Amino acid sequence: MKQQSKIEDLLPLSPLQEGLLFHALYDEREADLYAVQLTLDFHGELDAGRLRRSVEAVVRRHPALRAAFRQRKSGESVQLIARAVQVPWQEADLSGRPAAQAEAEAARLAEADRTRRFDMTRPPLLRFTLLKLADGLHRLVFTHHHILLDGWSMPLVFGEVFEIYARDGDASALPGVRPYKDYLSWLATQDRTEAEAAWRHALSGAEPCMVAPAGALRESVVPGKCVSVLSAAETKALGERARGLGVTVNTVVQAAWALVLGSLTGRDDVVFGATVSGRPPELDGVEDIVGMFINTLPVRLRLDPSETLGRLVTRLQEEQTQLLAHQYLGLNQLQSLAGGELFDTLMVFENYPIDEDAFDDTEDGLRVSAVAADDATNYPLSVSVVPGHDLEIRFDYRPDLFRLEQAQEVLDRLVRAVLSITEDPDKCVGRVDVLPAPERVRLLALGRGTGLRTAPTTLAELFEEQATATPDATALVSADGELTFAELDARADRLAAMLTARGVRPESRVALVLPRDSSALVAMLAVLKSGAAFVPVDIEYPAERIGYMLTDAAPVLTLTTTTTRAAVSGTGVAELVLDDAETVRTLAATDVARREDRTRVSPSSPAYVIYTSGSTGRPKGVVVEHRSVVNLLRAHQAEFYGPVSGGRRFRIALTASLSFDTAWDELLWMWAGHELHFIDDRTRRDPDTLRDYALDKSLDLLDVTPTFAQHLLDSGLFSGPGHRPSVLVVGGEALGAALWERLAALEGVSVHNFYGPTEATVDVTSTGLADASWPAIGRPVGNAGVYVLDGRLRLVPVGVPGELYVSGEGLARGYLGRAGLTVTWCAGTRAVSWSSWAGPTTRSRSAASASNSAKSKRP
């Protein structure tokens, strides 16, 4: 007689089973996240033997519960259905312990059971533990691999367990079951070509939508959890709103998650995963089949800011309805169609909870309570929605990627988005702000610089105050000698009087086309004293650019010298040649008017006009007022000069061209009473020559671009014996991670990164490299507001890319002669907030260290 095979059937895998098997085999050293555990508490007299027989009867009835999974030599995975299995069953009596100790031991045993891996090749992939906690109180712990069962199947399994238990363990009266293989057979007959076409159309143009840091591994990590519960009133209102819109609550929550995901990623075309039941209605009796039917599929939603929330929700349901007939394709297949992985967040709507009341009808009054499930996924963020009297929303998150407070913040945003749809479905998508009030308050505080009280004054007045306070101190060292504060102030006074005599007035402009010597700074200060704005022109600019600038700025006068006047020849602008013999005689004879008799300059008068590089079109003149530069001086005095100088006078190198606003980072040190060295063109361009000058003159501070800082490092300026600068400031371009680390490692040198657009008066943020471990632009300077906003001018969460917007006292008056551009300062800077929400990898995305443009508006 032929011996009966131990294998009852050999079956293929469903799409999700293939994925679950992959993860189960991926890293066998770690706990399997897809080991699911269900616990049920029994109140009353429980017959343990009878319950065990009932469980074993259910396992015999359903082939899916007797499956094991193996790979053939071809690499194909199959599931083997064992003809018979011995159901793992263990019992423990904890009733002799105090209640708290019994609960603790029960939890320990359950956790140990949950983390013990299944051998996927040996059936059954399930086990039961029955714990006696006290007289009349038992707990059944059911642990199984998710590959066997979906959530829908759980009430089917335990419904039968209790029905058989009520029949004293006899299952003979129960109707026959429809096996899981019938679904697999149905799956094999489907038209995959038609389904692929539908999904290809739905995902056309979709891009990956990820919240985890780039490069984060999809590995097995026990997730952290946080939960929010809607009140009964909120839950009722949500249900009524869904019915009013003709959609499901699931669809409303999915639309809300899409809004949050858009906020998290800065995108208006988002994709996330959703778990669908996968039970085809055309398969008769499918609702009673025990097995794994669910599937994880992409949900794509485009966010139109002009669309109402109500329409967004109904459109989402319409688009998903069109795909209902094609939900059987596996996720791997869909990702292949789309060209790769599309999402790393998952939403599960658990509309199949076990009904505890269904188990209260046993003849001996046995009652079940405290039904609890414990499962997880390998996604960085998973959202589980549990309907009921009070809707529960649970977040599972990877603790190696996100902190609890970060996950809770995102969960709070989801609740806010759900309530927004519930309360006002007629509101436009673009007007929805998912950030809860406390988070908005934190972000606004993060973007505000220290509030400083600054008296209304001008740069001219402040320099005169400094000259009065330290008249004999050296103010300027340049190629043509040294000037004390008193000497520099007196020379500027005489030239200012001469300019006033020639009709220079507040709101007029004077061009400076001068060499890098004392004449340039005397002229600059004189123009400020006259009330006009100076327009610095670099003599090395191409003739076309110089001509354009002078035509556009329309200066009433150009100050130049015999060596530089050739640069402005033919422009038609009136000239004053400062080293011309007649000019020198006139200046010597000029009677400097008493300061109180001069034209009063307003703090809101223009101080200078700096032209942008023109990288986004024709160069634009940015008009900066005295009050803005004075605010920067006060901010630096309070937050930078004092701390780095220790109260002593510094020797500062002015290496920047006066045609770049970064020169003010060096000029203002002189306004604060320090000694400024105006470095000539040959020295400032050569790192070795500048090194020698810095050492010879014992310079204390250099302010250069990161690229030039790299050359100075290589020149040995900061590594040789003897004197070296104690402060290094970098700005003007992005500071990369490698250079950041090298600069931060300098011993005895305080290194600072400054950032700011021309339109916002030189600097809007700064940071010491010792205060941050990654490239960042720092915190706002005093009286500045720096905020990262999305395309609809809403604050983005910390760590999310957006556009940098600037407000505060540093904002320029606007673009000269371009009122339209001033209203919409245009060339946005991509940035993320200082405190990254998603770990070190995301931090590197904040390398907007020094772009020279940013969207800026007055508050």
Coordinates of N, CA and C in Angstrom, one line a residue, residues 22-95:
F22 N 10.6 37.5 1.1 CA 11.9 38.1 0.9 C 12.4 38.8 2.2
H23 N 11.5 39.5 2.9 CA 11.9 40.2 4.1 C 12.3 39.2 5.2
A24 N 11.5 38.1 5.2 CA 11.8 37.1 6.3 C 13.1 36.4 6.1
L25 N 13.6 36.3 4.8 CA 14.9 35.7 4.5 C 16.0 36.7 4.4
Y26 N 15.7 38.0 4.4 CA 16.7 39.0 4.1 C 17.8 39.0 5.2
D27 N 17.4 39.1 6.4 CA 18.3 39.1 7.5 C 17.8 38.2 8.7
E28 N 18.3 37.0 8.6 CA 17.8 36.0 9.6 C 18.4 36.2 11.0
R29 N 19.3 37.1 11.1 CA 19.9 37.4 12.5 C 19.0 38.3 13.3
E30 N 18.1 39.0 12.7 CA 17.3 40.0 13.4 C 15.9 39.4 13.6
A31 N 15.1 40.1 14.5 CA 13.7 39.7 14.7 C 13.0 40.0 13.5
D32 N 12.0 39.1 13.1 CA 11.2 39.3 11.9 C 10.1 40.3 12.3
L33 N 10.1 41.4 11.6 CA 9.0 42.4 11.8 C 7.7 41.9 11.5
Y34 N 7.6 40.9 10.6 CA 6.3 40.4 10.2 C 5.8 39.2 11.0
A35 N 6.3 39.1 12.2 CA 5.7 38.2 13.1 C 4.6 38.9 13.8
V36 N 3.4 38.5 13.6 CA 2.3 39.2 14.2 C 1.8 38.5 15.4
Q37 N 1.4 39.3 16.4 CA 0.9 38.7 17.7 C -0.5 39.3 18.1
L38 N -1.4 38.4 18.4 CA -2.7 38.8 18.9 C -2.9 38.2 20.3
T39 N -3.4 39.0 21.2 CA -3.6 38.6 22.6 C -5.1 38.8 22.9
L40 N -5.7 37.8 23.6 CA -7.1 37.8 24.0 C -7.2 37.4 25.4
D41 N -7.8 38.2 26.2 CA -8.1 37.9 27.6 C -9.4 37.2 27.8
F42 N -9.5 36.1 28.6 CA -10.7 35.4 28.8 C -11.1 35.5 30.3
H43 N -12.3 35.9 30.5 CA -12.9 36.0 31.8 C -13.9 34.9 32.0
G44 N -13.8 34.2 33.1 CA -14.7 33.1 33.3 C -13.9 31.8 33.4
E45 N -14.7 30.7 33.5 CA -14.1 29.4 33.6 C -13.7 28.9 32.2
L46 N -12.4 28.7 32.0 CA -11.9 28.3 30.7 C -11.4 26.9 30.8
D47 N -11.8 26.1 29.8 CA -11.3 24.7 29.7 C -10.1 24.8 28.7
A48 N -8.9 24.7 29.2 CA -7.7 24.8 28.4 C -7.7 23.7 27.3
G49 N -8.0 22.5 27.7 CA -7.9 21.4 26.7 C -8.9 21.5 25.6
R50 N -10.1 22.0 26.0 CA -11.1 22.2 25.0 C -10.7 23.3 24.0
L51 N -10.1 24.4 24.5 CA -9.7 25.5 23.7 C -8.6 25.0 22.7
R52 N -7.7 24.2 23.3 CA -6.6 23.7 22.4 C -7.2 22.8 21.3
R53 N -8.1 22.0 21.6 CA -8.7 21.1 20.6 C -9.4 22.0 19.5
S54 N -10.0 23.0 20.0 CA -10.7 23.9 19.0 C -9.8 24.6 18.1
V55 N -8.6 25.0 18.6 CA -7.6 25.7 17.8 C -7.1 24.7 16.8
E56 N -6.8 23.5 17.2 CA -6.2 22.4 16.3 C -7.2 22.1 15.2
A57 N -8.5 22.1 15.5 CA -9.5 21.8 14.5 C -9.6 22.9 13.5
V58 N -9.4 24.1 13.8 CA -9.4 25.2 12.9 C -8.2 25.1 12.0
V59 N -7.1 24.8 12.5 CA -5.9 24.6 11.7 C -6.0 23.4 10.7
R60 N -6.7 22.4 11.1 CA -7.0 21.3 10.2 C -7.9 21.7 9.1
R61 N -8.9 22.6 9.4 CA -9.9 23.0 8.4 C -9.3 23.9 7.3
H62 N -8.3 24.7 7.6 CA -7.8 25.7 6.6 C -6.4 25.4 6.2
P63 N -6.3 25.0 4.9 CA -4.9 24.6 4.4 C -3.9 25.8 4.5
A64 N -4.4 27.0 4.4 CA -3.5 28.2 4.5 C -2.7 28.2 5.8
L65 N -3.3 27.7 6.8 CA -2.7 27.7 8.2 C -1.6 26.6 8.3
R66 N -1.5 25.8 7.3 CA -0.5 24.7 7.4 C 0.6 24.9 6.3
A67 N 0.8 26.1 5.9 CA 1.7 26.3 4.8 C 3.2 26.5 5.3
A68 N 4.1 26.1 4.5 CA 5.5 26.4 4.7 C 6.0 26.9 3.3
F69 N 7.2 27.6 3.3 CA 7.7 28.3 2.1 C 9.1 27.9 1.8
R70 N 9.3 27.4 0.6 CA 10.6 27.0 0.2 C 10.9 27.5 -1.3
Q71 N 12.2 27.4 -1.6 CA 12.7 27.8 -2.9 C 13.1 26.6 -3.7
R72 N 12.6 26.5 -4.9 CA 13.0 25.4 -5.8 C 14.4 25.7 -6.3
K73 N 15.0 24.8 -7.0 CA 16.4 25.0 -7.5 C 16.4 26.1 -8.6
S74 N 15.2 26.2 -9.2 CA 15.1 27.3 -10.2 C 15.1 28.7 -9.6
G75 N 14.9 28.8 -8.3 CA 14.8 30.1 -7.7 C 13.4 30.5 -7.4
E76 N 12.5 29.8 -7.9 CA 11.1 30.1 -7.7 C 10.6 29.7 -6.3
S77 N 9.9 30.5 -5.6 CA 9.4 30.2 -4.3 C 8.0 29.6 -4.4
V78 N 7.8 28.6 -3.6 CA 6.5 27.9 -3.6 C 6.0 27.7 -2.1
Q79 N 4.7 27.5 -1.9 CA 4.3 27.2 -0.6 C 3.8 25.7 -0.6
L80 N 4.3 25.0 0.4 CA 3.9 23.6 0.6 C 2.8 23.6 1.7
I81 N 1.7 22.9 1.4 CA 0.6 22.7 2.3 C 0.8 21.4 3.0
A82 N 1.1 21.3 4.2 CA 1.3 20.1 4.9 C -0.1 19.4 5.2
R83 N -0.1 18.1 5.0 CA -1.4 17.4 5.2 C -1.8 17.5 6.7
A84 N -0.9 17.4 7.6 CA -1.2 17.5 9.0 C 0.0 18.2 9.7
V85 N -0.3 18.9 10.8 CA 0.8 19.6 11.5 C 0.4 19.5 13.0
Q86 N 1.5 19.6 13.8 CA 1.3 19.6 15.3 C 1.3 21.1 15.7
V87 N 0.2 21.6 16.2 CA 0.1 23.0 16.5 C 1.0 23.3 17.8
P88 N 2.0 24.1 17.7 CA 2.8 24.5 18.9 C 1.9 25.1 20.0
W89 N 1.9 24.5 21.1 CA 1.0 25.0 22.2 C 1.7 24.9 23.5
Q90 N 1.8 26.0 24.3 CA 2.4 25.9 25.6 C 1.5 26.7 26.6
E91 N 1.6 26.3 27.8 CA 0.8 26.9 28.9 C 1.7 27.3 30.1
A92 N 1.3 28.3 30.8 CA 2.1 28.7 32.0 C 1.1 29.3 33.0
D93 N 1.3 28.9 34.2 CA 0.4 29.3 35.3 C 1.1 30.4 36.1
L94 N 0.6 31.6 36.0 CA 1.2 32.8 36.7 C 0.3 33.2 37.8
S95 N -0.7 32.5 38.1 CA -1.7 32.9 39.1 C -1.3 33.0 40.5

